[in-house]
XYZ file of C-alpha atoms in Angstrom:
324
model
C 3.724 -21.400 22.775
C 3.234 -21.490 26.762
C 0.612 -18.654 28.079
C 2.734 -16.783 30.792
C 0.306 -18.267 33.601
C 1.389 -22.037 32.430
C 4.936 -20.612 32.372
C 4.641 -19.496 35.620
C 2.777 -22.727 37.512
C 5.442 -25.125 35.424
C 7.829 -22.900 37.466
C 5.855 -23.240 40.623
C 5.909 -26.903 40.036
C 9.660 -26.944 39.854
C 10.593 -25.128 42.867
C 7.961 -27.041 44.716
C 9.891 -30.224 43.544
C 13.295 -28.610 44.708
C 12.519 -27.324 48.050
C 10.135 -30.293 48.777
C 7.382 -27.913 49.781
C 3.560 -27.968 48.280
C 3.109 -26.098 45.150
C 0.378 -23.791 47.950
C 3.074 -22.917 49.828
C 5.418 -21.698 47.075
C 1.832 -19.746 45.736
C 1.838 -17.728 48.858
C 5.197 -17.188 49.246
C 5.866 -15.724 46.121
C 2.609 -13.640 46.265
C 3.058 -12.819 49.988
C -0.121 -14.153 51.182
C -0.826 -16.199 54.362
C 1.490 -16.395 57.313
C 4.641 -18.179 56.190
C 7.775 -18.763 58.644
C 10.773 -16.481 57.539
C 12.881 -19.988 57.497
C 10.476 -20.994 54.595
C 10.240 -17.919 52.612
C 14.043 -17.594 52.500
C 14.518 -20.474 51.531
C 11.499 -20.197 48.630
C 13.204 -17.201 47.317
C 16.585 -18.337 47.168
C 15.270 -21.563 45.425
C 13.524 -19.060 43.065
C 16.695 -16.547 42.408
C 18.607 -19.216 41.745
C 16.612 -20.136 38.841
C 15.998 -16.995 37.710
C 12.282 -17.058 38.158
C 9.968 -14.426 39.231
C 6.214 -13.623 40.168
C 4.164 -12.484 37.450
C 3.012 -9.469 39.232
C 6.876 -8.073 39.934
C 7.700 -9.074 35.980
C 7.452 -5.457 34.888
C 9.577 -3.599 37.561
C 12.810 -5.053 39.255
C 13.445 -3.503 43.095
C 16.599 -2.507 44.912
C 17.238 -3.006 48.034
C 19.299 0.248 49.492
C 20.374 -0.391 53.011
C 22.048 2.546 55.146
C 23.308 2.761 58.766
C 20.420 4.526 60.723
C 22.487 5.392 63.857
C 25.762 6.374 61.743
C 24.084 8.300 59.178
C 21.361 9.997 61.703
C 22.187 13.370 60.285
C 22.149 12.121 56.658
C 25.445 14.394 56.204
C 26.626 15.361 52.485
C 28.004 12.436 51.039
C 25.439 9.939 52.440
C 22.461 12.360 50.635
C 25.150 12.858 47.901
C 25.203 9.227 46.662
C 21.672 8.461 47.449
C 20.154 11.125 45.714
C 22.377 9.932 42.662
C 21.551 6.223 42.831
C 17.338 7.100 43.228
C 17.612 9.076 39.898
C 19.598 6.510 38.422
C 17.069 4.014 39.723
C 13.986 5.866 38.276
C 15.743 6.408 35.054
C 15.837 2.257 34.354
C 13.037 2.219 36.297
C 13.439 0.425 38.794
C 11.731 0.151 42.502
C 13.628 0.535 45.704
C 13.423 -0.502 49.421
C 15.244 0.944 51.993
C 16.103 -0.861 54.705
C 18.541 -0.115 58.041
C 19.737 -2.332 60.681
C 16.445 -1.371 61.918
C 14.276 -4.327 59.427
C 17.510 -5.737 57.992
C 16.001 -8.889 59.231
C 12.986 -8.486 56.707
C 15.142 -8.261 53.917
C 15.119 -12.408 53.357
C 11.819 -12.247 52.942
C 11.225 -10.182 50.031
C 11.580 -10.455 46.370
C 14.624 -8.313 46.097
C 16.607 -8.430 42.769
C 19.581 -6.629 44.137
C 21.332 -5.045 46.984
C 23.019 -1.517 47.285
C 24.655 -0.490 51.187
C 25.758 1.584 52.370
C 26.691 0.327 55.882
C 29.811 -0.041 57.961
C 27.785 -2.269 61.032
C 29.064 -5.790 61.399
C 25.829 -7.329 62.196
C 24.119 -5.619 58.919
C 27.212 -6.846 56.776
C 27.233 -10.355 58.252
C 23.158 -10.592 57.233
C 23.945 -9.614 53.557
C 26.631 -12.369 53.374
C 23.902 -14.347 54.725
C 21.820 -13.696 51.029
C 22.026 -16.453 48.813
C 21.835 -16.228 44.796
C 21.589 -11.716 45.312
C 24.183 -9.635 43.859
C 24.812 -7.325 46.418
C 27.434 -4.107 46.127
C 29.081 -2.087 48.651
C 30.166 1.437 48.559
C 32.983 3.045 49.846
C 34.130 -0.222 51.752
C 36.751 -2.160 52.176
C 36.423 -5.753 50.344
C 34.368 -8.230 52.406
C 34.099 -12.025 51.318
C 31.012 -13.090 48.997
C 30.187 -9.170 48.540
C 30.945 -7.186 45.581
C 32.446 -3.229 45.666
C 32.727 0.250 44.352
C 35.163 2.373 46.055
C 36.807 5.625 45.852
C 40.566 4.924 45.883
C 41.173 6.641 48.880
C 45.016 5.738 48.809
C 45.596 7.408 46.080
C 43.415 10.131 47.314
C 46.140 10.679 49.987
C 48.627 10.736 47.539
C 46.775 13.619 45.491
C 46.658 15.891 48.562
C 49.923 15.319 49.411
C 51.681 15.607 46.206
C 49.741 18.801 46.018
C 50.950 20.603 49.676
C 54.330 19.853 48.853
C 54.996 20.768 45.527
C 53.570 24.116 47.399
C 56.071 24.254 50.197
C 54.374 21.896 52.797
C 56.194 19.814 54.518
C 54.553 19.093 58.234
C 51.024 18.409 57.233
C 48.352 17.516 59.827
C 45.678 15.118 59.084
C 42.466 14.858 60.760
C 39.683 12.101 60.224
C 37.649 9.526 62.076
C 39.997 6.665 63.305
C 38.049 3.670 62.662
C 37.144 4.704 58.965
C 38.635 2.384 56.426
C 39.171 6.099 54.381
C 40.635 7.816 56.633
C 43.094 4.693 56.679
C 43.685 4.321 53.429
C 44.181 8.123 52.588
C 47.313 8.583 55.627
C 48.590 5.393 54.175
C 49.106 7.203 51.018
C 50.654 10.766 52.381
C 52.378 8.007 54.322
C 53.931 6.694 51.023
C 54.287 10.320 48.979
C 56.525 11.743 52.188
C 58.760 8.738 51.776
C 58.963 9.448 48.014
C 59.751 12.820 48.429
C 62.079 12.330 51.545
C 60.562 13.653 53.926
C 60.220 12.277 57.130
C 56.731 10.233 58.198
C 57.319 11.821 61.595
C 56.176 15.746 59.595
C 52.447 14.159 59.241
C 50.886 15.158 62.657
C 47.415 13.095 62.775
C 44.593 13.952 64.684
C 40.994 12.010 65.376
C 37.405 12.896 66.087
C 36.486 10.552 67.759
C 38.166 10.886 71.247
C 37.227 14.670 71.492
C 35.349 17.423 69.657
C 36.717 18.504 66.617
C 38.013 21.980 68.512
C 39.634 20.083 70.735
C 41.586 18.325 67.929
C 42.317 21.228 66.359
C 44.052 22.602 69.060
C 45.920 19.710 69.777
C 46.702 19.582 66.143
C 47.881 23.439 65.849
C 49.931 22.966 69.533
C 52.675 21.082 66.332
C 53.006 23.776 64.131
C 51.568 22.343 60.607
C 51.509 24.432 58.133
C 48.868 22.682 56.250
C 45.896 20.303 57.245
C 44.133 17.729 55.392
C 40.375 17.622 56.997
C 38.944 13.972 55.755
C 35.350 14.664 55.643
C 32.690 16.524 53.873
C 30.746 17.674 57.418
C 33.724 17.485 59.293
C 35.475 19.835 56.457
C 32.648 22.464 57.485
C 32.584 22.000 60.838
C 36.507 22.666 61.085
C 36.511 25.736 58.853
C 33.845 27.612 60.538
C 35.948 26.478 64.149
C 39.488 27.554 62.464
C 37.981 30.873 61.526
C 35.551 31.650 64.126
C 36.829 29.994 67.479
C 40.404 29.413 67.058
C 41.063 32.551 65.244
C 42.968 31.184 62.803
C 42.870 32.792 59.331
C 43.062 30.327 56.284
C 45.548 29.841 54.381
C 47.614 32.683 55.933
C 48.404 31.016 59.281
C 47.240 27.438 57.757
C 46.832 26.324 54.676
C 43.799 23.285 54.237
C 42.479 20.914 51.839
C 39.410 19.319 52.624
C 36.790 16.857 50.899
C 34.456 18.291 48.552
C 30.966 18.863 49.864
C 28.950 19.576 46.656
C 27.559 23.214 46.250
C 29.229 23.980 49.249
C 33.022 23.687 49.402
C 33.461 27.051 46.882
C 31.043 29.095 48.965
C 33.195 28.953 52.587
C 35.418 31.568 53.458
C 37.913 31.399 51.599
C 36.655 29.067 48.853
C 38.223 25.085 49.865
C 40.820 23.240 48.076
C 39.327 19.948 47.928
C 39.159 16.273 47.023
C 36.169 15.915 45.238
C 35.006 11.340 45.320
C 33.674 11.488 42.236
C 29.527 11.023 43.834
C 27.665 10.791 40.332
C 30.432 8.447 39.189
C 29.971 6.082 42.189
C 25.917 5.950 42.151
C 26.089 5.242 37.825
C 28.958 2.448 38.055
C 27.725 0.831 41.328
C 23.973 0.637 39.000
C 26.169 -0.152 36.109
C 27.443 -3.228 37.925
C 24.716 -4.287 39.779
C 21.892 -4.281 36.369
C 24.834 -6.191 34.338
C 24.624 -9.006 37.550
C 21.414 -9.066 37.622
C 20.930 -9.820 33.887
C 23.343 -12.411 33.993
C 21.901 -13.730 37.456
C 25.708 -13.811 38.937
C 26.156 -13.035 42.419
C 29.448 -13.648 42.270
C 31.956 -10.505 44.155
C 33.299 -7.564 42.038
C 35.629 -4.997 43.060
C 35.678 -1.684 41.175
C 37.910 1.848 42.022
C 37.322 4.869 41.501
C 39.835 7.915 41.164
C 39.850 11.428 42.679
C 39.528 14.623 41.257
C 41.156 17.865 43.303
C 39.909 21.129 42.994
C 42.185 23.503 43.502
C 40.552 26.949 44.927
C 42.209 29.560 47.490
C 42.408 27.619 50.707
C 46.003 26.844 49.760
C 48.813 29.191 49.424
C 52.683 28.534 48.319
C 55.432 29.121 51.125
């Protein structure tokens, strides 16, 4: 039988033979010595996913690359610290080693020995470089479906749905809706109150929606309360707390006797407000475990080839909400 080291120079020998470069060159590459030109290590590597081979010295330990958006995430708000506390103790548990990486050193990302790919990034320019991967599986979470990249989402239609089906069968009939504009979510989840108004006839014209982006959210409040909606749907874990604490202590509004609200679930937090928040919990824990789940099961069988997985909602029903 082959000693690992004549294992590992046969495969040394056959990438050298596939890329055309010297069997030196393909030494220091995969054992990141020397100065090497970032055309030629990418193209080493993805010669040397694509057969499945690795350095002896990364043999024990596979690493994960975990890219976030530095400038969008800044604060590191509660379901960005949510997920990635989930996925690094998912991570340790296989044991496996992880990079983080942000649009920052995205660019560096080609040049390492990187079994897999986990984002968590909504910037063009970052997605467009993972496409750029060859022979990686890479998964995104939370977003929409993006050619050559796999996904775990929260269905956020039927998120929309939940919420709405839920103010209604309590009386609720103009709803507001307030969220970030260009989120993909936020999108998805007015598409389905959209849909459950129609199905209970009730006219698309009752949801009053309302943005963050154009104005503070106490401006949008106000705007938002200027309609008359009995209830509000608040799509956002911070923006959930930000807009209780300005409904109760700015606009003077008392919850749920002048408005009734359902917000997203912000983990150890949502039952602790005043008065404790009717929710939609994305089910965190589940999306860390099956975005591992699916990334491990590509890497074993070396695929790179796109996924899509969804997730469903929970809602917690607490005393935010009241019957009329």
């Amino acid at each position: 039988m082959a000693s690992k080291k004549t294992q590992e120079c046969g495969s040394i020998y056959d990438l050298a033979k596939q890329t055309g470069l010297s069997t030196s060159t393909i030494s220091r590459v995969l054992n990141q010595r020397g100065r090497i030109s970032t055309e030629t290590r990418q193209r080493v590597l993805a010669a040397a996913r694509a057969a499945g081979f690795r350095p002896r010295a990364a043999v024990r330990q596979q690493t994960v690359a975990l890219v976030i958006d530095r400038m969008k995430y800044a604060s590191f708000g509660g379901f960005v610290t949510s997920i990635v506390t989930h996925l690094i103790c998912e991570l340790a548990s296989y044991d496996m080693s992880v990079e983080v990486y942000t649009e920052d050193n995205l660019d560096q990302l080609g040049t390492r020995f990187i079994d897999g790919v986990i984002a968590l990034t909504w910037d063009p320019t970052s997605i467009s470089k993972l496409q750029s991967l060859k022979n990686v599986p890479i998964i995104l979470i939370n977003r929409p479906n993006f050619p050559g990249l796999s996904t775990v989402a929260t269905d956020h239609k039927q998120g929309g749905e939940m919420v709405a089906d839920y103010l209604i069968k309590h009386g609720h009939e103009r709803i507001a809706f307030l969220g970030e504009e260009q989120d993909w979510g936020a999108k998805q989840r007015i598409e389905g109150i959209e849909e459950t108004l129609q199905k209970n006839k009730i006219t698309k014209s009752n949801l009053i929606i309302g943005f963050t982006e154009h104005q503070p959210v106490y401006g949008a409040l106000k705007r938002l309360l200027t309609q008359k909606p009995t209830a509000i749907f608040l799509a956002g874990e911070d923006l959930t707390i930000e807009a209780i604490y300005v409904l109760n202590s700015v606009l003077n509004t008392k919850i749920p006797k002048d408005i009734s609200v359902v917000g997203l679930e912000s983990p150890k937090v949502s039952q602790f407000v005043q008065p404790p928040l009717t929710s939609l919990a994305q089910p965190l824990h589940n999306l860390a475990s099956e975005t591992l789940n699916l990334l491990r099961d590509q890497i074993e069988k070396n695929s790179s080839k796109p996924r899509q997985m969804v997730i469903s909602n929970q809602l917690v029903e607490r005393e935010s909400v009241i019957q009329i």
